[in-house]
XYZ file of C-alpha atoms in Angstrom:
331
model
C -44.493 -15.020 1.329
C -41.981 -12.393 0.174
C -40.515 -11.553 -2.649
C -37.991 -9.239 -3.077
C -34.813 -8.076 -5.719
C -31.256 -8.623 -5.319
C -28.960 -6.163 -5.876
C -25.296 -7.510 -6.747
C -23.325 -4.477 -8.633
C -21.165 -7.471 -9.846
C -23.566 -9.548 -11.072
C -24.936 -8.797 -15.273
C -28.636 -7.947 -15.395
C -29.005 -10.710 -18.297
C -27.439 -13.221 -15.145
C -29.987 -16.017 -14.884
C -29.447 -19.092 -12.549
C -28.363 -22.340 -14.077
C -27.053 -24.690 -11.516
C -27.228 -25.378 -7.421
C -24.438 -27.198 -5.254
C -25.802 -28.907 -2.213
C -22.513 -28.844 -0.633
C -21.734 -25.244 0.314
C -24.867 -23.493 -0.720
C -23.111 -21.969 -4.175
C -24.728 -20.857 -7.103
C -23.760 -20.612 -10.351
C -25.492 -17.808 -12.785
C -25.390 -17.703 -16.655
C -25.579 -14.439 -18.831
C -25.180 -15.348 -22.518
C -22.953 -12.258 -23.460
C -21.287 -11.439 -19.912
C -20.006 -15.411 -18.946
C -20.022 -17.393 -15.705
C -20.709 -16.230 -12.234
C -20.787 -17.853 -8.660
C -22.411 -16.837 -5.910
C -22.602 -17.890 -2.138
C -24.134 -17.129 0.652
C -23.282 -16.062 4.476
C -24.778 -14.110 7.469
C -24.225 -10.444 5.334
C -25.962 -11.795 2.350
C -24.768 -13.204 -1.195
C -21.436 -12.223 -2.791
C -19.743 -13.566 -6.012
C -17.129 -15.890 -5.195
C -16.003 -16.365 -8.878
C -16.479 -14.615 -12.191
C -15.319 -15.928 -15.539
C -15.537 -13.599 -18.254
C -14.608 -13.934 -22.606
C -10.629 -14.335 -22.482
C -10.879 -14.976 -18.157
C -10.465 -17.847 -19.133
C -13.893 -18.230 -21.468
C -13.540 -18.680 -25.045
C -15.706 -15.630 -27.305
C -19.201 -16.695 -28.251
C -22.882 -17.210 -26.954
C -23.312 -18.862 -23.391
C -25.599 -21.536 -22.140
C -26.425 -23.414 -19.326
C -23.306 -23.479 -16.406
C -22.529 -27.067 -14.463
C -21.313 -28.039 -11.854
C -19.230 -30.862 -12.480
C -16.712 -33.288 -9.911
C -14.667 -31.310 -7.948
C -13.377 -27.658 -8.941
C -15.736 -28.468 -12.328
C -17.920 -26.471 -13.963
C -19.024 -27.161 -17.495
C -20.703 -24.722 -19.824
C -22.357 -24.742 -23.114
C -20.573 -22.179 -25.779
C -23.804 -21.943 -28.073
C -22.125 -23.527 -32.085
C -19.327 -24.579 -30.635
C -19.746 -27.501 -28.000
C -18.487 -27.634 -24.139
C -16.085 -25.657 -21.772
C -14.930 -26.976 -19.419
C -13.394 -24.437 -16.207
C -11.024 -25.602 -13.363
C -10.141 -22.764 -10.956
C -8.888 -20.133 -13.574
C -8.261 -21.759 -16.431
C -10.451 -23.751 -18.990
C -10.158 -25.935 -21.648
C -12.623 -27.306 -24.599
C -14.271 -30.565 -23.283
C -13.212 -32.893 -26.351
C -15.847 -33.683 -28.258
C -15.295 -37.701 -29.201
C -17.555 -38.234 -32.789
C -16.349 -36.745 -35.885
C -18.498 -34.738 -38.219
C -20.003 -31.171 -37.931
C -20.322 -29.993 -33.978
C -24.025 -30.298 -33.632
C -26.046 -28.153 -31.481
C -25.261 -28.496 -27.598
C -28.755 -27.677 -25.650
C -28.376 -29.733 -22.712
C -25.895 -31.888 -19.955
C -26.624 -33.853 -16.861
C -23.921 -34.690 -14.320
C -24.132 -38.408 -13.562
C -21.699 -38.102 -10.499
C -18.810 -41.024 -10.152
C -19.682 -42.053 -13.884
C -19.761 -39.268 -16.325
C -21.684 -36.772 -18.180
C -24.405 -36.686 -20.005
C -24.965 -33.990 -22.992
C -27.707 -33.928 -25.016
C -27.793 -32.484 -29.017
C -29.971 -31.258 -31.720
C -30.104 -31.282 -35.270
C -28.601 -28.192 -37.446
C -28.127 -27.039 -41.033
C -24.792 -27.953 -40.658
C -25.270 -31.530 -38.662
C -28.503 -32.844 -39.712
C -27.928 -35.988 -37.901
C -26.785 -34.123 -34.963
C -29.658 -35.079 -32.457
C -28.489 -37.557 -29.545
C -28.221 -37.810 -26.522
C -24.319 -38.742 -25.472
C -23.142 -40.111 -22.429
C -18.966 -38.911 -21.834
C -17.936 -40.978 -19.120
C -15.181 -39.878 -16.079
C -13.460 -43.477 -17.498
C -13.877 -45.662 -20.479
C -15.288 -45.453 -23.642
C -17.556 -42.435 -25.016
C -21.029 -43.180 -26.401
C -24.505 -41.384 -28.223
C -27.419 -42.540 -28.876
C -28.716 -40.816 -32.486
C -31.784 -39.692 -32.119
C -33.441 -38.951 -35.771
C -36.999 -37.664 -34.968
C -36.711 -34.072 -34.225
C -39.542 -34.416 -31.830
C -37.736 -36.623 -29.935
C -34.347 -34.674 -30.061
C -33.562 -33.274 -26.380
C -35.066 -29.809 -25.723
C -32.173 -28.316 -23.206
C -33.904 -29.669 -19.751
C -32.177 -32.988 -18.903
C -31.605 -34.785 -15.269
C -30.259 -37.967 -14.084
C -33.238 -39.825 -12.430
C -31.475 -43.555 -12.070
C -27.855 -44.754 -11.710
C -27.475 -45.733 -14.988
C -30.022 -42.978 -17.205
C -31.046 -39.827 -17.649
C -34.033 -37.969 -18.562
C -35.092 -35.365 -21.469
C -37.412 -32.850 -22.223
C -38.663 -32.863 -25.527
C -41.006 -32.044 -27.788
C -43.158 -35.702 -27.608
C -42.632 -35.549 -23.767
C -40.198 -37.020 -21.500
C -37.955 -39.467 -23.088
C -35.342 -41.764 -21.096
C -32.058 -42.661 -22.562
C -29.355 -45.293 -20.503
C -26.129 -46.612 -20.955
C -27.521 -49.068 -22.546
C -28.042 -47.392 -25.393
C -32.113 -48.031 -25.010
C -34.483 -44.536 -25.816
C -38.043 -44.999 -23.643
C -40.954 -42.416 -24.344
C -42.251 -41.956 -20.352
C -44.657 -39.220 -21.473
C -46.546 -38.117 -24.530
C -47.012 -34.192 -24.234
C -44.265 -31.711 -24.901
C -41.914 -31.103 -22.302
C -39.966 -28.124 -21.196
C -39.085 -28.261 -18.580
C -38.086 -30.859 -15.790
C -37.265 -30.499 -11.884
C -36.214 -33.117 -9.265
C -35.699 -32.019 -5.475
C -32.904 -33.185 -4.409
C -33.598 -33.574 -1.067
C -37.147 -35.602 -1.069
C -37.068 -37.161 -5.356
C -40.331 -35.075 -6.039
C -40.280 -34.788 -10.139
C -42.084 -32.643 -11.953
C -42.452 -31.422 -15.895
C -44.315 -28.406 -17.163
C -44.383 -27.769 -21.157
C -48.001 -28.357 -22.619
C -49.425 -29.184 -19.375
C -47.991 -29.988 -16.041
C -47.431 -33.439 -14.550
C -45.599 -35.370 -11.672
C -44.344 -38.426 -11.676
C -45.390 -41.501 -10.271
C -43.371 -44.556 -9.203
C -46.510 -46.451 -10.073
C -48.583 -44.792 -12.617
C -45.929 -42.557 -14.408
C -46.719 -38.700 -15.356
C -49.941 -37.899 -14.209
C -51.716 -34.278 -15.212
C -51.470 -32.160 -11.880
C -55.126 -30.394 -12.373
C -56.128 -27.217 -10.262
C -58.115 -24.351 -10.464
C -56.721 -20.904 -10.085
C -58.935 -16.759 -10.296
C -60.018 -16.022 -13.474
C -57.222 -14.383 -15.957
C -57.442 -13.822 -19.834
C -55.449 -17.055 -20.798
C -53.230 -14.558 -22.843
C -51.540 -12.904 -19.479
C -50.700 -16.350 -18.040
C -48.572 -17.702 -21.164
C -47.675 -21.580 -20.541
C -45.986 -23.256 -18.191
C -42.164 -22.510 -18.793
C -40.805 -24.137 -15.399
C -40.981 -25.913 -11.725
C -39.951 -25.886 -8.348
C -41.056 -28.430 -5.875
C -39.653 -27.717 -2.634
C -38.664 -29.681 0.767
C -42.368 -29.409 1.705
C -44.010 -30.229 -1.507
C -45.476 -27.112 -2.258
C -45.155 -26.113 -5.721
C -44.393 -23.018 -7.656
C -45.062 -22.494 -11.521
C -44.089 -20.201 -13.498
C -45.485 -18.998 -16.559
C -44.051 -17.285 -20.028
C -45.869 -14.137 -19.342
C -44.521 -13.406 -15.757
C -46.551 -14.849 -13.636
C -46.440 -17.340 -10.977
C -48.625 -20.162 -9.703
C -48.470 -21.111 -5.585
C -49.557 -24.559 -5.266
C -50.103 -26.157 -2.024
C -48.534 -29.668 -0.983
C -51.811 -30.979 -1.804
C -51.209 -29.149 -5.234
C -54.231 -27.273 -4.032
C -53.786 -23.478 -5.821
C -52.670 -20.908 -3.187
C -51.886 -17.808 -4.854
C -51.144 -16.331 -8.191
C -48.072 -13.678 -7.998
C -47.420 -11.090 -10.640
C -45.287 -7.732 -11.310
C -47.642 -6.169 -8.166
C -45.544 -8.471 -6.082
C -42.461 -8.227 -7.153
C -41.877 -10.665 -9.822
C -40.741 -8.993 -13.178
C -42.459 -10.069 -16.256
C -39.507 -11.081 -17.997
C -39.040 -13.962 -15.252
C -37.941 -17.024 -17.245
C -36.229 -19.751 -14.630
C -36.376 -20.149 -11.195
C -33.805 -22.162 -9.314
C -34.548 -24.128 -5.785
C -32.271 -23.406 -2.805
C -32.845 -27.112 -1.033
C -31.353 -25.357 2.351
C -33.361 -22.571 2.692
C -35.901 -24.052 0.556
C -36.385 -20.636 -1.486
C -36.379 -19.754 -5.362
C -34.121 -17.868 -6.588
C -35.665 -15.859 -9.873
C -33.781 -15.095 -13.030
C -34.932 -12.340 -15.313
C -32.805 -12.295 -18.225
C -32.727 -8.514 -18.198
C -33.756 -7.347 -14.393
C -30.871 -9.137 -12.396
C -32.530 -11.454 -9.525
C -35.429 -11.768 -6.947
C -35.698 -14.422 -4.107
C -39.082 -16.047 -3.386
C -39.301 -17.008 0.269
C -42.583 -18.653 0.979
C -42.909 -19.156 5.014
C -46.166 -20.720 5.461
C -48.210 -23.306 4.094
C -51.428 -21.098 4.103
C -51.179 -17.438 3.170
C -53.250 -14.380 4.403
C -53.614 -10.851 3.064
C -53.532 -9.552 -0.156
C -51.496 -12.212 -1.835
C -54.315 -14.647 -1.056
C -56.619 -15.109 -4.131
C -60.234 -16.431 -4.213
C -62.769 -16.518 -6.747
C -63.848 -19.183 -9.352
C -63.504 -18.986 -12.897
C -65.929 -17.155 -15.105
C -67.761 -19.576 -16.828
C -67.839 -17.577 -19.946
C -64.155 -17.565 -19.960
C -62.741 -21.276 -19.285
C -59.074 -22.423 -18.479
C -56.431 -23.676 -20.282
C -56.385 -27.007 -20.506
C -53.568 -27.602 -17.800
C -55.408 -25.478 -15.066
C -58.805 -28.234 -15.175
């Protein structure tokens, strides 16, 4: 297992990554005040390919989540003001189709050959704002209002089925079609959610952490891991699954959680090696099968994890102290 930093002078510090392309390895990274960058990947090493930047072509404001769209697309999420959409150099405002106040963009979903999916929550100035919409590549536009604020989408959204999509929220995993038809597939808060791309492993961490089942649904995934003070851990802020199963966790206060394809606990990884404490998304590489490691305010690391079964000082044994118990998701 290694873990180590990335250093791209051209790349912000606040860069984190939002969005993969399985064809041609490219990555696209989001820093809220500095824009848009894309990075790929050859025998030297990573390089940007692309930057956009306020006025180059980006409008001024707060950015989101970046992407990739059909094509030369890239969408992005211009925080108050709705959806960018970039072509090579230039960009344009993605036309937003229902009249009213522009409510709160925290999500999209590319549903490739049929459209995109953007999900919405509920502001001061749009009250009703919360739905999720569905802004298809030809034909009419829809949404689907969604008035309980604990059902409103949460930001983490992905197309699971031809013809739905999938959002975190605050009751738990919710399922919205073009149907128009909302279905509740969980009932603990969700923030995030993760599909591999290459073998349809899902996962969701939030309030606990679960996998989904084509026959039972979300089920808890329960392990043990060495005692820590529940306070260091934090919660469960996001999920990788990778090509082998194994799964990595990571927590709100910087830490990380090895799992092995068993979902058997491996190792627990903090700042001693090498991830920062301000690590807050992690984003799979399905060729390489690595993590890249966004900081928000440290620039990157990449988490390579060779073997199924580590050795050495990463390994961690011990059972909890009985004085001290778990969270609830590590039972």
């Amino acid at each position: 297992m290694e873990v180590h930093q990335l250093f791209l002078p051209d790349v912000p510090e606040t860069a984190i990554p939002s969005d993969m392309r399985d064809e041609g390895g490219s990555v696209l990274l989001t820093s809220a005040t500095d824009g848009i960058v894309e990075l790929r990947r050859n025998a030297d090493g990573w390089w940007v390919s692309r930057r956009w930047t306020i006025g180059d072509p980006l409008p001024a404001g707060a950015f989101g989540m970046a992407l990739y769209g059909e094509g030369d697309l890239v969408f992005v999420i211009v925080h108050s003001q709705g959806v960018f959409k970039l072509q090579g150099r230039s960009g344009t405002w993605v036309e937003w189709p229902h009249s009213g106040p522009m409510p709160l963009v925290v999500g999209m979903a590319l549903q490739r050959g049929r459209g995109l999916w953007v999900g919405t929550g509920a502001t001061i100035g749009a009250p009703n704002g919360g739905a999720a919409h569905f802004l298809p590549t030809q034909g009419e536009p829809f949404r689907i209002r969604i008035v309980d604020r604990q059902v409103q989408p949460g930001g983490s959204m992905l197309v699971k089925e031809s013809e739905s999509v999938w959002m975190a929220t605050r009751s738990g995993v919710v399922q919205a079609d073009t149907w128009g038809r909302l279905r509740l597939l969980s009932t603990l808060r969700v923030q995030t959610l993760f599909r591999n791309t290459k073998t349809g492993e899902t996962a969701a961490v939030g309030a606990s952490i679960q996998r989904w089942s084509e026959s039972e649904g979300f089920v808890p995934v329960i392990f043990e891991v060495p005692f820590r003070e529940p306070h260091e851990m934090g919660h469960p802020i996001d999920v990788v699954v990778d090509n082998q199963g194994r799964w990595t966790i990571l927590y709100s206060g910087g830490k990380v959680v090895l799992l092995n394809a068993q979902r058997q606990f491996e190792a627990l990884l903090d700042a001693e090696h090498g991830i920062e404490p301000t690590s807050r998304k992690l984003l799979h590489l399905p060729d390489t099968d690595e993590i890249l490691i966004g900081t928000g305010n440290r620039g990157l690391s990449l988490l390579t994890r060779r073997a199924a079964n580590l050795s050495g000082p990463l390994t961690q044994t011990g059972k909890p102290s009985a004085s001290h118990p778990l969270p609830h998701h590590f039972r």
